Short mmCIF file of C-alpha atoms and ligand atoms in Angstrom, two decimals:
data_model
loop_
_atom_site.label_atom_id
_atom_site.label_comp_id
_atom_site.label_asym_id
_atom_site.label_seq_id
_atom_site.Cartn_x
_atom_site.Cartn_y
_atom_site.Cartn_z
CA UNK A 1 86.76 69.31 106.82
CA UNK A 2 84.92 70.41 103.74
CA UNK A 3 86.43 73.52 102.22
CA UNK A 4 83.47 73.85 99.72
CA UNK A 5 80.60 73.59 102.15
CA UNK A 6 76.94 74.21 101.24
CA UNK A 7 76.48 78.10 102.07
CA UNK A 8 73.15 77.13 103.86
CA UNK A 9 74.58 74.19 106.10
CA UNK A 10 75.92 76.42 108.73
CA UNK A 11 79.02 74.34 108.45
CA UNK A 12 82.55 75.94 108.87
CA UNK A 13 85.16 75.04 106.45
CA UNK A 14 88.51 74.66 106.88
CA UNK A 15 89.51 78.23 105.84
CA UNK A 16 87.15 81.06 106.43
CA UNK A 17 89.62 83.51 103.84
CA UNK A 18 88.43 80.50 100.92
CA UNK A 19 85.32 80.78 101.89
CA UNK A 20 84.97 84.32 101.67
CA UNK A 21 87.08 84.66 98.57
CA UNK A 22 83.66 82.29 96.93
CA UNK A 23 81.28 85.08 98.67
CA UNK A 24 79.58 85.99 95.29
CA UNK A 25 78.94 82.31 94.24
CA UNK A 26 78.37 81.64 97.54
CA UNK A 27 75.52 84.57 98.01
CA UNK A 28 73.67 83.06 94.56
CA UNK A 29 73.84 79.79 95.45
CA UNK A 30 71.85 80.97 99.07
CA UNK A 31 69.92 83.23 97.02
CA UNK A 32 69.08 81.10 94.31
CA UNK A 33 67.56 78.32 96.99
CA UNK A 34 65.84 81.27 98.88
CA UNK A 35 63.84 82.05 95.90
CA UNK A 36 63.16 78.78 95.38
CA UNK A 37 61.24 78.39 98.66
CA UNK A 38 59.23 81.41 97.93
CA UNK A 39 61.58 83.76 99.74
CA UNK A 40 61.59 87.34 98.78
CA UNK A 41 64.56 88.75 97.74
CA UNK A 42 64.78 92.20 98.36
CA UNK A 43 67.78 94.80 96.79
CA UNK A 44 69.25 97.53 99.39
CA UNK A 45 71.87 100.22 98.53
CA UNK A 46 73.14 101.85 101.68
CA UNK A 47 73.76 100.98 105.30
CA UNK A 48 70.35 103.31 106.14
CA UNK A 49 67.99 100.48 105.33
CA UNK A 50 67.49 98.43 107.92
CA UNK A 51 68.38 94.89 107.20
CA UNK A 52 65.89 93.39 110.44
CA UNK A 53 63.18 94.79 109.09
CA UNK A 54 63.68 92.94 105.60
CA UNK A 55 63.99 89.68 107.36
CA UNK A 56 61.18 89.99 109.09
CA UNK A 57 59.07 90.31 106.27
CA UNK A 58 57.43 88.01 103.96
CA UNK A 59 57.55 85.12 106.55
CA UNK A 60 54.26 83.11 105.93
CA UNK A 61 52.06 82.81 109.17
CA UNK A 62 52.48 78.92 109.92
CA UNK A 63 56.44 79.73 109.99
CA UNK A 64 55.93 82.09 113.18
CA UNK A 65 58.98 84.19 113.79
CA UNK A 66 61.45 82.49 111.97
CA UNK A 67 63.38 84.74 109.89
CA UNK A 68 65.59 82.64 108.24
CA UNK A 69 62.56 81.94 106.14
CA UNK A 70 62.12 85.57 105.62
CA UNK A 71 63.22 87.82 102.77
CA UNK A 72 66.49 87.81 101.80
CA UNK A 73 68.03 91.65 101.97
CA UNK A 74 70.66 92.06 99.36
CA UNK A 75 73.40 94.84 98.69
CA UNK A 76 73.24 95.45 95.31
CA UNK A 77 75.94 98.52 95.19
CA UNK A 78 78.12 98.16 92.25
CA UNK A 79 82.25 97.89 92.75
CA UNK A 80 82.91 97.37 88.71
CA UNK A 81 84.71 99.99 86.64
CA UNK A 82 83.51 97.58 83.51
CA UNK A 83 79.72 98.49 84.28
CA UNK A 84 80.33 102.70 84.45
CA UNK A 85 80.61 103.22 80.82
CA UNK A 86 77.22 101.81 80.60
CA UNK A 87 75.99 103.94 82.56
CA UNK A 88 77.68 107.35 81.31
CA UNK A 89 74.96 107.06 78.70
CA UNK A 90 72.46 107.95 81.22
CA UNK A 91 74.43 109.69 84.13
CA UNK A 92 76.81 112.73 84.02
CA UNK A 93 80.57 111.72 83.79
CA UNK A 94 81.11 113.65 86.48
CA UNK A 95 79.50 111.55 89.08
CA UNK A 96 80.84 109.49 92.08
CA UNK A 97 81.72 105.51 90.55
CA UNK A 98 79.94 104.04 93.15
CA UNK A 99 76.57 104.98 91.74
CA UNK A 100 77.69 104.80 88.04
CA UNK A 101 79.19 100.96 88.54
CA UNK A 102 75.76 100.26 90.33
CA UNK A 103 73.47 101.51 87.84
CA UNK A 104 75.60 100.25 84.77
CA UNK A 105 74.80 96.87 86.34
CA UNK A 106 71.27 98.12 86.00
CA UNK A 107 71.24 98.74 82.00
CA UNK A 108 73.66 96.29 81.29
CA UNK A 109 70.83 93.71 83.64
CA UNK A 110 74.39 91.73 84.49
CA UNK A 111 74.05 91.99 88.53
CA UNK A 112 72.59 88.73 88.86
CA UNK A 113 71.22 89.62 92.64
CA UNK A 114 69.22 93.35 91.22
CA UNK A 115 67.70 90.88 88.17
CA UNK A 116 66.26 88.43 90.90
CA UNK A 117 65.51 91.28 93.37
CA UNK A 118 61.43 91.32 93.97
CA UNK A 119 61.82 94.75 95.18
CA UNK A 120 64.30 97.35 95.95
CA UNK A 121 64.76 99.48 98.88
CA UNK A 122 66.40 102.80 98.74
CA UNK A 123 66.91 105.80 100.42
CA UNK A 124 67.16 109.83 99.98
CA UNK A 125 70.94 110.49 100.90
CA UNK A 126 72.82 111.89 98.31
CA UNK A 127 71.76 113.68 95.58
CA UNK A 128 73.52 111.64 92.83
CA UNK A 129 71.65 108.27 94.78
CA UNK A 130 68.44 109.93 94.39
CA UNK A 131 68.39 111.25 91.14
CA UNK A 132 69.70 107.86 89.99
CA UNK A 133 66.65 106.18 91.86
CA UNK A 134 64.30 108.23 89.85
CA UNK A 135 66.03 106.39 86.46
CA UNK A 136 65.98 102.92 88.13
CA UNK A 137 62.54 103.04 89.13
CA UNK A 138 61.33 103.59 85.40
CA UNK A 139 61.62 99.76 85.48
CA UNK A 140 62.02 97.91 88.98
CA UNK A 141 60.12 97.48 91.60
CA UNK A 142 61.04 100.62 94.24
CA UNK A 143 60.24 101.74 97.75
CA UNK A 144 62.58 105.13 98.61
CA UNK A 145 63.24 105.59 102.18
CA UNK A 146 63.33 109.55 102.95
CA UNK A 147 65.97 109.98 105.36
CA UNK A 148 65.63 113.26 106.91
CA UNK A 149 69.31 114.66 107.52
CA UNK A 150 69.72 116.42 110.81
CA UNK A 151 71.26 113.94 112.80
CA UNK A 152 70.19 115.55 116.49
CA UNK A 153 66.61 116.41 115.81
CA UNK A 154 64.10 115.12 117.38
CA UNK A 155 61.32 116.06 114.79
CA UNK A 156 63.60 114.58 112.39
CA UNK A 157 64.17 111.12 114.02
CA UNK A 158 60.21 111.34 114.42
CA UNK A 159 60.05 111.71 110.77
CA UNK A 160 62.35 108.49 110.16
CA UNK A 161 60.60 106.33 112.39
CA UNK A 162 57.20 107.21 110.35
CA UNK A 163 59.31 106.53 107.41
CA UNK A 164 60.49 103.17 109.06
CA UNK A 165 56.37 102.62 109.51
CA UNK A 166 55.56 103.15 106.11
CA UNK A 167 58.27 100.59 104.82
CA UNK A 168 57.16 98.39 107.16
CA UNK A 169 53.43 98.85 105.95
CA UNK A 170 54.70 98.30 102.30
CA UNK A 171 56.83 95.25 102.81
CA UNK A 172 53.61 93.46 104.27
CA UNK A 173 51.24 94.63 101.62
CA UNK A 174 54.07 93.42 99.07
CA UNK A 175 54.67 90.12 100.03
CA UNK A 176 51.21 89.83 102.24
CA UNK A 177 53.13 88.56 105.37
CA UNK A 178 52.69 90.53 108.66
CA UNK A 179 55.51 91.90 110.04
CA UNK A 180 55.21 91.39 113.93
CA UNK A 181 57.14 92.77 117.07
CA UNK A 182 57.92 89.03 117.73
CA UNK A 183 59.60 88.46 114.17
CA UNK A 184 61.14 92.20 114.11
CA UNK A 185 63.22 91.21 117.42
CA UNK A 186 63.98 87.23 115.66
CA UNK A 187 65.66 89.62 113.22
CA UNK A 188 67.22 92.46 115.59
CA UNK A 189 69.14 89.26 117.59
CA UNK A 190 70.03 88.08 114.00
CA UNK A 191 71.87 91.28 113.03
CA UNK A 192 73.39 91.82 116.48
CA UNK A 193 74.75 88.30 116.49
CA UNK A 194 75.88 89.30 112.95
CA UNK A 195 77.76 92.68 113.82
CA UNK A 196 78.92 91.15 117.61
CA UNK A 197 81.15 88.79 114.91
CA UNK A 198 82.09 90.86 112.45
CA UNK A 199 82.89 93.44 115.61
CA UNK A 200 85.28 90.25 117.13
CA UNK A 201 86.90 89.64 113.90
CA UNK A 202 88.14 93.57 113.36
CA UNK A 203 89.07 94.02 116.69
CA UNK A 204 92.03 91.83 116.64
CA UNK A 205 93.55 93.96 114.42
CA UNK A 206 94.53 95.74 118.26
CA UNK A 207 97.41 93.71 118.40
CA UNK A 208 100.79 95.22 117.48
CA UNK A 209 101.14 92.38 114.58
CA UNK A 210 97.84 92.06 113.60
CA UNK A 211 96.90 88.38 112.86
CA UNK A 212 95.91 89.82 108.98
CA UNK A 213 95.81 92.27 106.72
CA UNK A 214 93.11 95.12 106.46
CA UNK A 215 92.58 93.99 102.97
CA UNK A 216 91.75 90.23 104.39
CA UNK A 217 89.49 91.44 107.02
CA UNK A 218 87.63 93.72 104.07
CA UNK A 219 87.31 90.37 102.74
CA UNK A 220 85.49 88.87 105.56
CA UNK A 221 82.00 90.02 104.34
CA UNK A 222 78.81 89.11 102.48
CA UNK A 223 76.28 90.52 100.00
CA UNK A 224 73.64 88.89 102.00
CA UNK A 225 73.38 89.44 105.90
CA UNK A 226 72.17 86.34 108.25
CA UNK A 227 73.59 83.61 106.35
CA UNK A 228 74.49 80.80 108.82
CA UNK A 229 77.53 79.52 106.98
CA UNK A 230 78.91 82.78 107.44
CA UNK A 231 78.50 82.81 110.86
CA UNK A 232 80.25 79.42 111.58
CA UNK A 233 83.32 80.96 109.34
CA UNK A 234 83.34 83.61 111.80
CA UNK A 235 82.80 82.10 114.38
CA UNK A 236 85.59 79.33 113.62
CA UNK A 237 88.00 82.06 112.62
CA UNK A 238 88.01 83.70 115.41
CA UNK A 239 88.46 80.85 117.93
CA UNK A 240 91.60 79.91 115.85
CA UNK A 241 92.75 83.28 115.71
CA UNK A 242 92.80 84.20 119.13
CA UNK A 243 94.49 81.22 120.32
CA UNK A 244 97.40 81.49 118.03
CA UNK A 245 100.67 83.01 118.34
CA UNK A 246 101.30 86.15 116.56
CA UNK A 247 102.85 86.32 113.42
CA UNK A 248 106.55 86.74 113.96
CA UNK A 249 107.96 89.96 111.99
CA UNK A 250 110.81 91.81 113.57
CA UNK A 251 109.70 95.15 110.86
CA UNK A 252 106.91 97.15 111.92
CA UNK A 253 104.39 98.03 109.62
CA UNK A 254 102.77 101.69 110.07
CA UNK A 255 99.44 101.65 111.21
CA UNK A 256 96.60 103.16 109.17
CA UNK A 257 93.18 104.42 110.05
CA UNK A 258 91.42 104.58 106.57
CA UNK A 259 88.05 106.73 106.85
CA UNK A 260 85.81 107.68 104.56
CA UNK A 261 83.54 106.36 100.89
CA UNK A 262 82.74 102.75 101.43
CA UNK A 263 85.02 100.20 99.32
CA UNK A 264 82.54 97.56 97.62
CA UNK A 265 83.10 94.28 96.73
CA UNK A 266 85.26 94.68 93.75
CA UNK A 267 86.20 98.24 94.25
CA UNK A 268 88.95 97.65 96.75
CA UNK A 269 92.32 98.98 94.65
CA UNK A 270 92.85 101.34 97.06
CA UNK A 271 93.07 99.55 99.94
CA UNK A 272 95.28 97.08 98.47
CA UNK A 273 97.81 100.21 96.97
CA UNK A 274 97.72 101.45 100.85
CA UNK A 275 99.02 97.89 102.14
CA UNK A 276 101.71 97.47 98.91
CA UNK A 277 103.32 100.81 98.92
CA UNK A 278 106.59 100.88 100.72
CA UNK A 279 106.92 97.33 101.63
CA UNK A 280 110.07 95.62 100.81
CA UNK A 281 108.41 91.82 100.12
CA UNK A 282 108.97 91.06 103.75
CA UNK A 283 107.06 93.02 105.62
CA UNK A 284 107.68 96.93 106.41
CA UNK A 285 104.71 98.21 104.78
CA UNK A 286 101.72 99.63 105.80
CA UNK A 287 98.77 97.92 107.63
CA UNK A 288 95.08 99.26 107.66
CA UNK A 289 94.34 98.38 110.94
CA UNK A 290 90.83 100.23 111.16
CA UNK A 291 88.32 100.86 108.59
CA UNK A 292 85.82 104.02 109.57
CA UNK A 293 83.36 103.48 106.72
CA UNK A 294 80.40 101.42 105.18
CA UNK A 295 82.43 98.41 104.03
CA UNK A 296 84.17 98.18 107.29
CA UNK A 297 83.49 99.25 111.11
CA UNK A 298 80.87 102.31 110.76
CA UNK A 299 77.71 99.72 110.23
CA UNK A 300 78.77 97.54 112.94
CA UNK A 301 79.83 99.66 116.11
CA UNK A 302 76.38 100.20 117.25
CA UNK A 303 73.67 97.42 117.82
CA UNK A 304 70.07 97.54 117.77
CA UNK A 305 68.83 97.21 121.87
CA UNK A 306 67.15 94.15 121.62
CA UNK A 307 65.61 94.64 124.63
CA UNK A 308 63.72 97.61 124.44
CA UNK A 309 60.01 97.51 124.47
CA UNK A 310 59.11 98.92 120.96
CA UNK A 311 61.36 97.04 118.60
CA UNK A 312 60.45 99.73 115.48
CA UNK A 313 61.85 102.38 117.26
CA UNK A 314 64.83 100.07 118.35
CA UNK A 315 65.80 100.03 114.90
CA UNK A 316 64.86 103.61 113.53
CA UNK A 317 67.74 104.93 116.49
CA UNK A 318 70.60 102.99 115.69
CA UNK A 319 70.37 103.65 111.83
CA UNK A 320 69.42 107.30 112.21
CA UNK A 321 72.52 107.54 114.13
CA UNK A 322 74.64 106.38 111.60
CA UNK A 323 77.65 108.55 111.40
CA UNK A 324 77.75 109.11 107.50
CA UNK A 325 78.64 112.19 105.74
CA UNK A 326 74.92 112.94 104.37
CA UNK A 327 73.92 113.95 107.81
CA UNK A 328 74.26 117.34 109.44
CA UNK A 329 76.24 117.75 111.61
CA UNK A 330 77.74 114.84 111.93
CA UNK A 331 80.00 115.36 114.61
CA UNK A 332 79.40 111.17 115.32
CA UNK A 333 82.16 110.65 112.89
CA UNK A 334 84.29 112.74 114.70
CA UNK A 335 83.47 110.82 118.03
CA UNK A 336 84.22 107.54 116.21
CA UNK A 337 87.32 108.51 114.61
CA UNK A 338 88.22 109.35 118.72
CA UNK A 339 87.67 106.20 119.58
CA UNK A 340 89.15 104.29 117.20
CA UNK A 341 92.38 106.02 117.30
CA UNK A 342 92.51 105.01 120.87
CA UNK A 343 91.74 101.58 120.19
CA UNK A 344 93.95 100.58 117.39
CA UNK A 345 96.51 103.31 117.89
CA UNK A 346 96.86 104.22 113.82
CA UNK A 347 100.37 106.23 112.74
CA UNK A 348 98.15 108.27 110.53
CA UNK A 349 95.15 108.56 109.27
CA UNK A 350 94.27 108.50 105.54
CA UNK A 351 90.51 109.29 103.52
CA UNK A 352 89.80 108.00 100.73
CA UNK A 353 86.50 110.22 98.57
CA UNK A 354 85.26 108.92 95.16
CA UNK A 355 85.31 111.75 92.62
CA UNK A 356 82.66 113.61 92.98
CA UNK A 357 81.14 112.82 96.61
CA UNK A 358 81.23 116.31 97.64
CA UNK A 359 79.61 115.29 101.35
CA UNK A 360 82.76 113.15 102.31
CA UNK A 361 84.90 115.71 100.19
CA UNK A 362 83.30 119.09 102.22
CA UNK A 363 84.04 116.79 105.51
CA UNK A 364 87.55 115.74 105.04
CA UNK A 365 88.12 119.44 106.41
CA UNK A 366 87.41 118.34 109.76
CA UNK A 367 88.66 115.23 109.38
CA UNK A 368 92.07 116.61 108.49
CA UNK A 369 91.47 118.90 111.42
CA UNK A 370 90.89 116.46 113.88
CA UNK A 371 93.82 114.06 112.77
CA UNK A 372 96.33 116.76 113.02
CA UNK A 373 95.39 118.87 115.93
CA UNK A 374 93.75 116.86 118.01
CA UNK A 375 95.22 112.83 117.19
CA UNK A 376 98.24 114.19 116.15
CA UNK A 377 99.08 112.15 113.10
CA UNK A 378 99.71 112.74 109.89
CA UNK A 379 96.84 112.80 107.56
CA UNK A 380 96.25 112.37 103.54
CA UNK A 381 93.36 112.67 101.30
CA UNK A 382 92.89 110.55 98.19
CA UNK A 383 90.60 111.67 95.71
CA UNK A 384 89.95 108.69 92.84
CA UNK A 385 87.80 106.70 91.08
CA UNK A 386 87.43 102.78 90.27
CA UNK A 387 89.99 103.29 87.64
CA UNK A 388 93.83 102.15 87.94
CA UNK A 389 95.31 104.94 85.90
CA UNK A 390 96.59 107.01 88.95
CA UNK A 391 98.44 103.72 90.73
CA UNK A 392 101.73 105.44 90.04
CA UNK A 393 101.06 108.55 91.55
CA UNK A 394 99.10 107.29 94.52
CA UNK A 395 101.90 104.99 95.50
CA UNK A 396 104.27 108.00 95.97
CA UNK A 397 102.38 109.76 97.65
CA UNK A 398 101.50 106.96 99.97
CA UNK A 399 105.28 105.88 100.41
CA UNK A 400 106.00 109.39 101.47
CA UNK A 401 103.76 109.70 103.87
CA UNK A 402 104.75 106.68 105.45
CA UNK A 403 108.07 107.87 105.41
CA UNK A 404 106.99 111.13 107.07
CA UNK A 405 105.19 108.82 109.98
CA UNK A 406 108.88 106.76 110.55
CA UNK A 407 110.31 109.93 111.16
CA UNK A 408 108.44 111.60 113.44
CA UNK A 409 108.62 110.71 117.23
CA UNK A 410 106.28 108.06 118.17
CA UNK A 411 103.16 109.03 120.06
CA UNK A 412 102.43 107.28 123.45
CA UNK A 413 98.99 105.88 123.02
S1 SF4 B 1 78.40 106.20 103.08
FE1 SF4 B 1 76.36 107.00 103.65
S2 SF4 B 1 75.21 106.98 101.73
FE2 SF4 B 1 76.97 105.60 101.46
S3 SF4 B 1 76.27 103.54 102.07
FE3 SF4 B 1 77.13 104.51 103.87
S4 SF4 B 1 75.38 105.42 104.90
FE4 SF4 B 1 74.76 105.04 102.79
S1 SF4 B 2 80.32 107.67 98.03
FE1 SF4 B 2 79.37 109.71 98.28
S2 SF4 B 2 78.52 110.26 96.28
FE2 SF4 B 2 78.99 108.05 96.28
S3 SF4 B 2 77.05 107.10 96.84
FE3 SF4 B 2 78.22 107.36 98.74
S4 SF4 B 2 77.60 109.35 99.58
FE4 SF4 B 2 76.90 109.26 97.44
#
C-alpha cells in the first residue's frame, strides 16, 4: 500500500498514525486543489459553527447536492507559542494563548489556511474571542455568529436558530450558491459519518490496555472536516484495531479523564507531560483514556438527527447544546463527565485551563466537586499556557497524584 496517498483519493494507507502525523500538509494539499476548483474556503474558530452548513454552501446549481464540491470549512485556531509575541502587540498579556497564538498567525499572515480563507466565521463566546474578532475584522472578510448563552432557554435557542438563518442567508449571498434542505442534509450525513468514526476510534480506549495512547488518538484529527482520505484512515484503523490482540503489559497504567480548554494542533505539551510523568520506560505511567473537550470527545458525542423534517433546526439543537463553559448553566458538562466516567472508568480526573479562561477556571469548582464527591476520584487542576517553562513543576505534581490514585482502594466501576 501507498503510505503517501493523495489526501483526496479516499485511499487508506498503510498507517493511519503517518498519515495523520502529515495532517497539515495533508489539509493544504486538499485545500490548495479545493480552491483551485472554485471551492470556497471558509475559516471557523470554535466547535459553535456549524461545519454542515459550510459545506453546503457555495455548491454551483448543475452540481446538485454534492457537498464535496462545497466550501471547504477550516479551523484556523492557533496552537503556536512562536505566533503569541506577535500578537502581545495588539492583545493584553494577560489573555488566554489560544486566542493570542491564533491572532499572532493573523499579523504575522503565516497561517497558510486564514491567508486563503474567503471568509471567516466566528462566534460571540468569550469575551477575549470577541474582542479579538473586532481587531481581525479590520482586515478579513467576517461573519460573527451571536451565540446567545443560556443553554435551557427556549427564547434563546429561538434566537440561535435566527442566527443560524442569517449565516445561512450570508453564505449564499457570498458565494451566490443556494443553500437547500437537500444539500444541508448531504452535509448533516457527512458530519455524522465523520463523528460516528472519530466516536469508534475513542471508544476503544474502554479496554483495560487501550490499543494507544491518548496523545495518538489526539492525533487522529484534521483541520478540515469531510475529507475522504481521512475517512478511509479511520475507517481502516479501526477494522485493524479491533481485531487485534491487546497490547501485552503486565503494569497498569492509571487512567485519566482530562476535561477542560481544547488542546490544538500544536498545543498538545500537556497532554504529552500527563502520559510521561511517572512512567518507568516500560509502561506504568499514566494513560488519558478520555478527552471531555473541543479537541477530543465534547464535539463528537452528539449527532445532528438526520432525519428530522427541518434540517436548519436539526443543526441549530445539537450545537446549541454544546456543553462548553461559555454557556449558563451548563450542567451538560456535568452529565457528560457522568457518563464518561462510567464508560472508560478513569482513576482520576484532571482539567487543564489556559491562563486566563476564567469560564473553564470559575467551572473547575464543580468539576472538582463532582470528581470528588460524587465519582470519587482524585482530581487536579492545571493552570498554564503554551509555554514549557513550568514542565518541572507540572511533572511533580502529576507523579504525585498518580501516586495518590495507586494508593487508594480501587473503585468498582
Ligand atoms: S471550548 Fe467553547 S469557545 Fe472554545 S472551541 Fe469549544 S465551544 Fe468554542
Ligand atoms: S480556552 Fe477559554 S479563553 Fe481561550 S478561547 Fe476558549 S473559552 Fe476563550
Amino acid at each position: 500500500m501507498n503510505p503517501t496517498c493523495s489526501p483526496c483519493t479516499g485511499q487508506p494507507s498503510s498507517d493511519a498514525f503517518a498519515h495523520f502525523a502529515r495532517m497539515i500538509p495533508n489539509c493544504l494539499a486538499y485545500a490548495r486543489e479545493a480552491k483551485a476548483q472554485g471551492r470556497p474556503i471558509v475559516g471557523i474558530l470554535c466547535e459553535f459553527t456549524p461545519r454542515e452548513l459550510i459545506m453546503a454552501a457555495g455548491i454551483p446549481d448543475a452540481l446538485g447536492a454534492d457537498v464535496g464540491r462545497g466550501a471547504v470549512p477550516v479551523c484556523l485556531c492557533g496552537g503556536s507559542a512562536k505566533t503569541i509575541p506577535a500578537a502581545e502587540q495588539f492583545l493584553p498579556t494577560n489573555l488566554c494563548p489560544l486566542i493570542k497564538s491564533t491572532f499572532g498567525y493573523h499579523v504575522l499572515k503565516s497561517n497558510p489556511f486564514l491567508e486563503m480563507a474567503d471568509l471567516i466565521v466566528a462566534e460571540t463566546t468569550c469575551d477575549g474571542k470577541k474582542k479579538m474578532y473586532e481587531l481581525m475584522s479590520d482586515s478579513r472578510s467576517m461573519f460573527v455568529l451571536e451565540l446567545p448563552q443560556r443553554a435551557d432557554d427556549s427564547a434563546g435557542f429561538d434566537r440561535w436558530l435566527a442566527e443560524l438563518a442569517r449565516l445561512k442567508g450570508h453564505l449564499e449571498d457570498h458565494f451566490h450558491a443556494p443553500i437547500t434542505a437537500e444539500r444541508l442534509r448531504a452535509a448533516i450525513s457527512v458530519m455524522n459519518h465523520e463523528r460516528h468514526l472519530r466516536r469508534q476510534l475513542a471508544s476503544l480506549m474502554e479496554a483495560e490496555q487501550p490499543p494507544f495512547t491518548g496523545r495518538q488518538l489526539l492525533d487522529l484529527r484534521s483541520s478540515i472536516s469531510g475529507i475522504p482520505a481521512d475517512f478511509a484512515q479511520y475507517e481502516a484503523l479501526h477494522q485493524r484495531l479491533s481485531s487485534a490482540s491487546p497490547p501485552a503489559s503486565n503494569q497498569k497504567s492509571v487512567r485519566v479523564l482530562l476535561t477542560g480548554v481544547p488542546l490544538v494542533h500544536g498545543a498538545e505539551r500537556v497532554l504529552d507531560l500527563i502520559e510521561s510523568a511517572g512512567s518507568n520506560g516500560s509502561g506504568g505511567g499514566a494513560i488519558v483514556v478520555a478527552q471531555e473537550s473541543c479537541s477530543g470527545l465534547k464535539p463528537i458525542l452528539e449527532d445532528v438527527d438526520a432525519s428530522a423534517a427541518d434540517p436548519l433546526r436539526a443543526i441549530g439543537e445539537k450545537y446549541y447544546h454544546l456543553p462548553c463553559s461559555v454557556m449558563t448553566r451548563n450542567t451538560r458538562r456535568l452529565d457528560s463527565l457522568r457518563r464518561l466516567t462510567a464508560q472508560y472508568r478513569p482513576d482520576c480526573v484532571i482539567e487543564l485551563i489556559w491562563q486566563a479562561c476564567l469560564t473553564y477556571d470559575v467551572e473547575s469548582h464543580y468539576v472538582r466537586r463532582l470528581a470528588e464527591t460524587e465519582l470519587h476520584v482524585p482530581y487536579l487542576r492545571i493552570e498554564t499556557d503554551y509555554s514549557p517553562s513550568d514542565n518541572a513543576r507540572l511533572t511533580t505534581r502529576l507523579e504525585a497524584l498518580y501516586e495518590t490514585v495507586r494508593q487508594r482502594e480501587p473503585i468498582p466501576r
